[in-house]
């Protein structure tokens, strides 16, 4: 990808980087909203008090921890698969240019 960016005009590089950054922010917000919604539905039972009781607070903490661990694992696996796919693509390209 870095080689492809190097061949682009500076203005296009900046636009692409801004678009990528915007997508990352949007994905982070989407993940956060999903976390809040899931843990709230799973853990909050009563609206009688403005604060969470001890059981709800522990549930939310455990829920968030599980969600974050799961997200990290998915991200790691995606990175592994992406690297493998890139390696395969390079092998295909090298095989085509070697013939």
Tab-separated table of C-alpha atoms in Angstrom:
chain	number	residue	atom	x	y	z
A	1	UNK	CA	0.000	0.000	0.000
A	2	UNK	CA	2.873	2.366	0.783
A	3	UNK	CA	4.190	1.915	-2.762
A	4	UNK	CA	0.765	2.816	-4.160
A	5	UNK	CA	0.605	5.947	-1.985
A	6	UNK	CA	4.040	7.055	-3.164
A	7	UNK	CA	2.860	7.164	-6.761
A	8	UNK	CA	-0.181	9.345	-5.918
A	9	UNK	CA	-0.125	13.138	-5.991
A	10	UNK	CA	0.236	14.735	-2.543
A	11	UNK	CA	-3.326	16.105	-2.535
A	12	UNK	CA	-4.804	12.666	-3.264
A	13	UNK	CA	-2.654	11.121	-0.536
A	14	UNK	CA	-4.009	13.653	1.959
A	15	UNK	CA	-7.600	13.036	0.855
A	16	UNK	CA	-7.133	9.273	1.141
A	17	UNK	CA	-5.584	9.565	4.595
A	18	UNK	CA	-8.450	11.827	5.746
A	19	UNK	CA	-10.991	9.324	4.425
A	20	UNK	CA	-9.234	6.459	6.212
A	21	UNK	CA	-9.090	8.458	9.444
A	22	UNK	CA	-12.785	9.296	9.145
A	23	UNK	CA	-13.629	5.623	8.631
A	24	UNK	CA	-11.568	4.655	11.676
A	25	UNK	CA	-13.351	7.213	13.848
A	26	UNK	CA	-16.736	6.028	12.589
A	27	UNK	CA	-15.811	2.377	13.244
A	28	UNK	CA	-14.584	3.229	16.753
A	29	UNK	CA	-17.841	5.031	17.532
A	30	UNK	CA	-19.856	2.142	16.124
A	31	UNK	CA	-17.933	-0.329	18.296
A	32	UNK	CA	-18.384	1.853	21.384
A	33	UNK	CA	-22.124	2.239	20.752
A	34	UNK	CA	-22.468	-1.503	20.246
A	35	UNK	CA	-20.637	-2.139	23.510
A	36	UNK	CA	-22.823	0.285	25.462
A	37	UNK	CA	-26.048	-1.089	23.994
A	38	UNK	CA	-25.124	-4.737	24.529
A	39	UNK	CA	-23.899	-4.328	28.095
A	40	UNK	CA	-26.788	-2.052	29.069
A	41	UNK	CA	-29.373	-4.537	27.794
A	42	UNK	CA	-27.605	-7.431	29.469
A	43	UNK	CA	-26.860	-5.832	32.836
A	44	UNK	CA	-29.282	-3.062	33.762
A	45	UNK	CA	-32.495	-4.401	35.248
A	46	UNK	CA	-33.985	-1.501	37.138
A	47	UNK	CA	-34.424	2.212	36.703
A	48	UNK	CA	-35.367	2.949	40.313
A	49	UNK	CA	-32.006	4.560	41.119
A	50	UNK	CA	-29.767	6.842	39.115
A	51	UNK	CA	-26.669	4.779	40.003
A	52	UNK	CA	-25.937	1.164	39.167
A	53	UNK	CA	-26.095	-1.283	42.057
A	54	UNK	CA	-23.096	-3.532	42.788
A	55	UNK	CA	-24.436	-6.448	40.733
A	56	UNK	CA	-25.141	-4.272	37.696
A	57	UNK	CA	-21.770	-2.555	37.969
A	58	UNK	CA	-19.907	-5.873	38.108
A	59	UNK	CA	-21.945	-7.184	35.178
A	60	UNK	CA	-21.138	-4.101	33.082
A	61	UNK	CA	-17.460	-4.395	33.952
A	62	UNK	CA	-17.364	-8.085	32.963
A	63	UNK	CA	-19.362	-7.412	29.810
A	64	UNK	CA	-17.001	-4.636	28.719
A	65	UNK	CA	-13.956	-6.758	29.430
A	66	UNK	CA	-15.313	-9.667	27.379
A	67	UNK	CA	-16.293	-7.362	24.533
A	68	UNK	CA	-12.858	-5.721	24.421
A	69	UNK	CA	-11.033	-9.067	24.545
A	70	UNK	CA	-13.252	-10.403	21.781
A	71	UNK	CA	-12.697	-7.302	19.648
A	72	UNK	CA	-8.932	-7.524	20.150
A	73	UNK	CA	-8.963	-11.200	19.153
A	74	UNK	CA	-11.028	-10.500	16.046
A	75	UNK	CA	-8.677	-7.653	15.105
A	76	UNK	CA	-5.652	-9.895	15.582
A	77	UNK	CA	-7.182	-12.653	13.474
A	78	UNK	CA	-8.139	-10.164	10.765
A	79	UNK	CA	-4.536	-8.930	10.700
A	80	UNK	CA	-3.269	-12.499	10.349
A	81	UNK	CA	-5.659	-13.240	7.499
A	82	UNK	CA	-4.874	-9.935	5.813
A	83	UNK	CA	-1.133	-10.611	5.973
A	84	UNK	CA	-1.630	-14.103	4.553
A	85	UNK	CA	-3.773	-12.756	1.710
A	86	UNK	CA	-1.190	-10.073	0.924
A	87	UNK	CA	1.553	-12.691	0.892
A	88	UNK	CA	-0.442	-14.866	-1.496
A	89	UNK	CA	-1.095	-11.890	-3.750
A	90	UNK	CA	2.620	-11.074	-3.864
A	91	UNK	CA	3.401	-14.673	-4.773
A	92	UNK	CA	0.849	-14.567	-7.589
A	93	UNK	CA	2.245	-11.287	-8.894
A	94	UNK	CA	5.814	-12.599	-8.708
A	95	UNK	CA	4.735	-15.781	-10.490
A	96	UNK	CA	3.153	-13.751	-13.291
A	97	UNK	CA	6.159	-11.465	-13.717
A	98	UNK	CA	8.579	-14.411	-13.590
A	99	UNK	CA	7.011	-16.088	-16.633
